[in-house]
Amino acid sequence: MSDSTPDSSFKNTTTRFLNVDLDIEGEDLNELVTTLESRAIVLHHTNTTASFELLAQPPDPDTAIRNLFAVIDALPPETRALWEKCTLRRFSIGISAGHQPNSRTWVLALDTLKLVTQLRAEIDVTIYAPAPAFDALP
């Protein structure tokens, strides 16, 4: 098999949206994390870094970012001040690459991008390599 031919265990993989993580960094995030954990899943937390995702799986990145915005926008003023002190606020879009379809597009609406800038946040996109289909594993 040549290097350009995909292994048969990967042929039926589908490119799909996974989720959007909200990553933050700051001096002391404990109180902010405590407030957010009732409205989001804490994926990772140290004193200075934290990662969250929504409690319910969103259908696309645009919806995920809007829903995460709503979580941040609902913070009480004293906790919102902690958010404002963060040195990093990032929406990290996760995509699982596959061999089907040939291409796939997800659009972030202009209004969603405006919400991101209101939060003084940035966006990154992480694309994960295709994983073999479970039925193809030995």
Tab-separated table of N, CA, C and O in Angstrom, residues 2-74:
chain	number	residue	atom	x	y	z
A	2	SER	N	0.600	2.203	-0.867
A	2	SER	CA	1.401	3.419	-0.924
A	2	SER	C	1.010	4.345	0.218
A	2	SER	O	-0.053	4.227	0.807
A	3	ASP	N	1.885	5.314	0.468
A	3	ASP	CA	1.631	6.261	1.548
A	3	ASP	C	0.415	7.137	1.271
A	3	ASP	O	-0.178	7.686	2.180
A	4	SER	N	0.014	7.289	0.004
A	4	SER	CA	-1.116	8.160	-0.325
A	4	SER	C	-2.461	7.445	-0.221
A	4	SER	O	-3.502	8.070	-0.291
A	5	THR	N	-2.444	6.135	-0.056
A	5	THR	CA	-3.690	5.382	0.062
A	5	THR	C	-4.028	5.203	1.531
A	5	THR	O	-3.239	4.663	2.287
A	6	PRO	N	-5.206	5.658	1.955
A	6	PRO	CA	-5.542	5.512	3.372
A	6	PRO	C	-5.730	4.051	3.751
A	6	PRO	O	-6.226	3.258	2.966
A	7	ASP	N	-5.296	3.727	4.932
A	7	ASP	CA	-5.518	2.395	5.495
A	7	ASP	C	-7.022	2.140	5.518
A	7	ASP	O	-7.818	3.036	5.780
A	8	SER	N	-7.444	0.916	5.249
A	8	SER	CA	-8.874	0.607	5.189
A	8	SER	C	-9.594	0.900	6.500
A	8	SER	O	-10.790	1.156	6.506
A	9	SER	N	-8.882	0.889	7.602
A	9	SER	CA	-9.532	1.168	8.889
A	9	SER	C	-9.907	2.642	9.030
A	9	SER	O	-10.663	3.009	9.912
A	10	PHE	N	-9.390	3.507	8.131
A	10	PHE	CA	-9.681	4.934	8.194
A	10	PHE	C	-10.649	5.384	7.103
A	10	PHE	O	-11.115	6.501	7.125
A	11	LYS	N	-10.962	4.554	6.137
A	11	LYS	CA	-11.729	4.973	4.962
A	11	LYS	C	-13.100	5.532	5.285
A	11	LYS	O	-13.585	6.408	4.585
A	12	ASN	N	-13.755	5.056	6.295
A	12	ASN	CA	-15.118	5.497	6.593
A	12	ASN	C	-15.189	6.535	7.707
A	12	ASN	O	-16.258	6.783	8.239
A	13	THR	N	-14.058	7.125	8.064
A	13	THR	CA	-14.096	8.139	9.113
A	13	THR	C	-14.745	9.406	8.573
A	13	THR	O	-14.613	9.749	7.403
A	14	THR	N	-15.462	10.094	9.434
A	14	THR	CA	-16.203	11.296	9.058
A	14	THR	C	-15.624	12.509	9.767
A	14	THR	O	-15.384	12.471	10.972
A	15	THR	N	-15.399	13.582	9.032
A	15	THR	CA	-14.974	14.834	9.636
A	15	THR	C	-16.143	15.391	10.430
A	15	THR	O	-17.263	15.470	9.928
A	16	ARG	N	-15.868	15.747	11.708
A	16	ARG	CA	-16.977	16.214	12.539
A	16	ARG	C	-16.491	17.223	13.573
A	16	ARG	O	-15.329	17.225	13.972
A	17	PHE	N	-17.403	18.062	13.956
A	17	PHE	CA	-17.176	19.020	15.033
A	17	PHE	C	-17.216	18.268	16.355
A	17	PHE	O	-18.119	17.464	16.597
A	18	LEU	N	-16.243	18.499	17.212
A	18	LEU	CA	-16.201	17.850	18.528
A	18	LEU	C	-16.810	18.729	19.605
A	18	LEU	O	-17.791	18.367	20.245
A	19	ASN	N	-16.220	19.898	19.811
A	19	ASN	CA	-16.680	20.778	20.879
A	19	ASN	C	-15.861	22.055	20.850
A	19	ASN	O	-14.900	22.161	20.100
A	20	VAL	N	-16.243	22.997	21.688
A	20	VAL	CA	-15.448	24.197	21.910
A	20	VAL	C	-15.086	24.216	23.385
A	20	VAL	O	-15.967	24.146	24.245
A	21	ASP	N	-13.791	24.282	23.655
A	21	ASP	CA	-13.313	24.455	25.017
A	21	ASP	C	-13.079	25.935	25.255
A	21	ASP	O	-12.666	26.659	24.342
A	22	LEU	N	-13.330	26.386	26.455
A	22	LEU	CA	-13.001	27.741	26.863
A	22	LEU	C	-11.779	27.637	27.764
A	22	LEU	O	-11.839	27.040	28.840
A	23	ASP	N	-10.653	28.165	27.292
A	23	ASP	CA	-9.398	28.117	28.040
A	23	ASP	C	-9.096	29.496	28.598
A	23	ASP	O	-9.218	30.502	27.887
A	24	ILE	N	-8.712	29.531	29.869
A	24	ILE	CA	-8.370	30.801	30.498
A	24	ILE	C	-7.074	30.664	31.290
A	24	ILE	O	-6.710	29.573	31.736
A	25	GLU	N	-6.388	31.791	31.443
A	25	GLU	CA	-5.208	31.873	32.289
A	25	GLU	C	-5.294	33.174	33.073
A	25	GLU	O	-5.802	34.173	32.577
A	26	GLY	N	-4.782	33.143	34.279
A	26	GLY	CA	-4.779	34.322	35.124
A	26	GLY	C	-4.030	34.037	36.405
A	26	GLY	O	-3.498	32.939	36.600
A	27	GLU	N	-3.992	35.011	37.294
A	27	GLU	CA	-3.213	34.874	38.530
A	27	GLU	C	-3.832	33.911	39.529
A	27	GLU	O	-3.154	33.063	40.064
A	28	ASP	N	-5.107	34.052	39.808
A	28	ASP	CA	-5.765	33.168	40.776
A	28	ASP	C	-7.181	32.912	40.274
A	28	ASP	O	-8.059	33.752	40.403
A	29	LEU	N	-7.381	31.722	39.722
A	29	LEU	CA	-8.652	31.415	39.064
A	29	LEU	C	-9.631	30.644	39.943
A	29	LEU	O	-10.719	30.301	39.491
A	30	ASN	N	-9.266	30.350	41.169
A	30	ASN	CA	-10.091	29.466	42.001
A	30	ASN	C	-11.536	29.942	42.143
A	30	ASN	O	-12.469	29.159	41.961
A	31	GLU	N	-11.742	31.198	42.467
A	31	GLU	CA	-13.110	31.704	42.648
A	31	GLU	C	-13.884	31.708	41.331
A	31	GLU	O	-15.065	31.344	41.287
A	32	LEU	N	-13.214	32.071	40.254
A	32	LEU	CA	-13.855	32.073	38.945
A	32	LEU	C	-14.257	30.648	38.544
A	32	LEU	O	-15.380	30.413	38.090
A	33	VAL	N	-13.378	29.694	38.759
A	33	VAL	CA	-13.681	28.296	38.439
A	33	VAL	C	-14.841	27.793	39.290
A	33	VAL	O	-15.758	27.131	38.786
A	34	THR	N	-14.846	28.118	40.561
A	34	THR	CA	-15.924	27.699	41.450
A	34	THR	C	-17.272	28.218	40.952
A	34	THR	O	-18.271	27.494	40.952
A	35	THR	N	-17.295	29.448	40.494
A	35	THR	CA	-18.537	30.024	39.976
A	35	THR	C	-18.957	29.367	38.660
A	35	THR	O	-20.132	29.063	38.458
A	36	LEU	N	-18.003	29.113	37.786
A	36	LEU	CA	-18.315	28.557	36.469
A	36	LEU	C	-18.691	27.078	36.500
A	36	LEU	O	-19.432	26.609	35.645
A	37	GLU	N	-18.201	26.339	37.494
A	37	GLU	CA	-18.406	24.885	37.471
A	37	GLU	C	-19.868	24.459	37.622
A	37	GLU	O	-20.203	23.321	37.302
A	38	SER	N	-20.735	25.354	38.038
A	38	SER	CA	-22.158	25.007	38.102
A	38	SER	C	-22.828	25.124	36.724
A	38	SER	O	-23.915	24.609	36.515
A	39	ARG	N	-22.157	25.799	35.779
A	39	ARG	CA	-22.748	26.014	34.456
A	39	ARG	C	-21.927	25.428	33.312
A	39	ARG	O	-22.304	25.541	32.160
A	40	ALA	N	-20.779	24.832	33.661
A	40	ALA	CA	-19.902	24.257	32.634
A	40	ALA	C	-19.096	23.122	33.256
A	40	ALA	O	-18.944	23.051	34.475
A	41	ILE	N	-18.587	22.252	32.405
A	41	ILE	CA	-17.738	21.156	32.864
A	41	ILE	C	-16.305	21.667	32.964
A	41	ILE	O	-15.788	22.276	32.019
A	42	VAL	N	-15.675	21.442	34.099
A	42	VAL	CA	-14.276	21.818	34.271
A	42	VAL	C	-13.428	20.664	33.742
A	42	VAL	O	-13.434	19.571	34.301
A	43	LEU	N	-12.718	20.912	32.648
A	43	LEU	CA	-11.873	19.884	32.051
A	43	LEU	C	-10.498	19.833	32.705
A	43	LEU	O	-9.874	18.777	32.778
A	44	HIS	N	-10.040	20.983	33.141
A	44	HIS	CA	-8.697	21.117	33.704
A	44	HIS	C	-8.700	22.358	34.586
A	44	HIS	O	-9.337	23.352	34.247
A	45	HIS	N	-7.968	22.298	35.690
A	45	HIS	CA	-7.910	23.462	36.566
A	45	HIS	C	-6.648	23.432	37.410
A	45	HIS	O	-6.365	22.434	38.071
A	46	THR	N	-5.882	24.483	37.342
A	46	THR	CA	-4.807	24.741	38.295
A	46	THR	C	-5.099	26.118	38.864
A	46	THR	O	-6.104	26.738	38.513
A	47	ASN	N	-4.231	26.612	39.688
A	47	ASN	CA	-4.428	27.943	40.253
A	47	ASN	C	-4.414	29.027	39.169
A	47	ASN	O	-5.074	30.050	39.302
A	48	THR	N	-3.675	28.778	38.067
A	48	THR	CA	-3.495	29.817	37.049
A	48	THR	C	-4.053	29.479	35.671
A	48	THR	O	-4.034	30.321	34.781
A	49	THR	N	-4.534	28.255	35.459
A	49	THR	CA	-5.105	27.875	34.159
A	49	THR	C	-6.369	27.055	34.379
A	49	THR	O	-6.503	26.363	35.392
A	50	ALA	N	-7.267	27.131	33.418
A	50	ALA	CA	-8.483	26.319	33.492
A	50	ALA	C	-9.049	26.150	32.088
A	50	ALA	O	-8.846	26.989	31.214
A	51	SER	N	-9.766	25.047	31.914
A	51	SER	CA	-10.452	24.739	30.662
A	51	SER	C	-11.852	24.255	30.983
A	51	SER	O	-12.030	23.460	31.909
A	52	PHE	N	-12.820	24.720	30.184
A	52	PHE	CA	-14.223	24.375	30.391
A	52	PHE	C	-14.847	23.963	29.069
A	52	PHE	O	-14.384	24.356	28.003
A	53	GLU	N	-15.947	23.215	29.166
A	53	GLU	CA	-16.818	23.000	28.019
A	53	GLU	C	-18.255	23.028	28.534
A	53	GLU	O	-18.501	22.950	29.738
A	54	LEU	N	-19.183	23.152	27.618
A	54	LEU	CA	-20.587	23.226	27.991
A	54	LEU	C	-21.083	21.918	28.580
A	54	LEU	O	-20.560	20.843	28.267
A	55	LEU	N	-22.121	22.002	29.400
A	55	LEU	CA	-22.731	20.806	29.977
A	55	LEU	C	-23.410	19.951	28.910
A	55	LEU	O	-23.413	18.730	28.994
A	56	ALA	N	-23.994	20.587	27.911
A	56	ALA	CA	-24.677	19.874	26.819
A	56	ALA	C	-23.880	20.058	25.535
A	56	ALA	O	-23.368	21.149	25.259
A	57	GLN	N	-23.779	18.995	24.763
A	57	GLN	CA	-23.029	19.036	23.503
A	57	GLN	C	-23.742	19.926	22.486
A	57	GLN	O	-24.876	19.657	22.111
A	58	PRO	N	-23.084	20.989	22.018
A	58	PRO	CA	-23.694	21.851	21.005
A	58	PRO	C	-23.559	21.234	19.611
A	58	PRO	O	-22.664	20.427	19.371
A	59	PRO	N	-24.430	21.637	18.671
A	59	PRO	CA	-24.379	21.041	17.330
A	59	PRO	C	-23.265	21.589	16.443
A	59	PRO	O	-22.881	20.954	15.464
A	60	ASP	N	-22.743	22.782	16.780
A	60	ASP	CA	-21.746	23.417	15.912
A	60	ASP	C	-20.947	24.442	16.726
A	60	ASP	O	-21.355	24.824	17.823
A	61	PRO	N	-19.802	24.897	16.186
A	61	PRO	CA	-18.970	25.855	16.924
A	61	PRO	C	-19.670	27.175	17.219
A	61	PRO	O	-19.475	27.762	18.283
A	62	ASP	N	-20.474	27.667	16.285
A	62	ASP	CA	-21.162	28.940	16.483
A	62	ASP	C	-22.075	28.875	17.708
A	62	ASP	O	-22.033	29.758	18.576
A	63	THR	N	-22.871	27.823	17.799
A	63	THR	CA	-23.769	27.648	18.953
A	63	THR	C	-22.970	27.495	20.240
A	63	THR	O	-23.324	28.069	21.273
A	64	ALA	N	-21.892	26.739	20.184
A	64	ALA	CA	-21.066	26.524	21.375
A	64	ALA	C	-20.499	27.844	21.900
A	64	ALA	O	-20.564	28.129	23.097
A	65	ILE	N	-19.962	28.656	20.999
A	65	ILE	CA	-19.373	29.933	21.428
A	65	ILE	C	-20.458	30.849	21.989
A	65	ILE	O	-20.259	31.493	23.022
A	66	ARG	N	-21.619	30.899	21.351
A	66	ARG	CA	-22.720	31.728	21.865
A	66	ARG	C	-23.155	31.268	23.263
A	66	ARG	O	-23.423	32.084	24.144
A	67	ASN	N	-23.233	29.948	23.448
A	67	ASN	CA	-23.640	29.418	24.757
A	67	ASN	C	-22.576	29.665	25.822
A	67	ASN	O	-22.908	29.963	26.977
A	68	LEU	N	-21.313	29.558	25.454
A	68	LEU	CA	-20.240	29.874	26.411
A	68	LEU	C	-20.243	31.372	26.730
A	68	LEU	O	-20.012	31.768	27.879
A	69	PHE	N	-20.519	32.200	25.732
A	69	PHE	CA	-20.653	33.636	25.980
A	69	PHE	C	-21.735	33.896	27.026
A	69	PHE	O	-21.549	34.687	27.949
A	70	ALA	N	-22.866	33.215	26.898
A	70	ALA	CA	-23.973	33.398	27.837
A	70	ALA	C	-23.553	33.034	29.260
A	70	ALA	O	-23.971	33.692	30.221
A	71	VAL	N	-22.744	31.994	29.395
A	71	VAL	CA	-22.244	31.599	30.718
A	71	VAL	C	-21.392	32.722	31.311
A	71	VAL	O	-21.564	33.105	32.475
A	72	ILE	N	-20.498	33.271	30.517
A	72	ILE	CA	-19.616	34.351	31.001
A	72	ILE	C	-20.426	35.625	31.243
A	72	ILE	O	-20.242	36.317	32.246
A	73	ASP	N	-21.332	35.933	30.349
A	73	ASP	CA	-22.130	37.157	30.462
A	73	ASP	C	-23.001	37.153	31.718
A	73	ASP	O	-23.335	38.214	32.250
A	74	ALA	N	-23.362	35.971	32.205
A	74	ALA	CA	-24.221	35.854	33.395
A	74	ALA	C	-23.428	35.888	34.707
A	74	ALA	O	-24.029	35.792	35.781
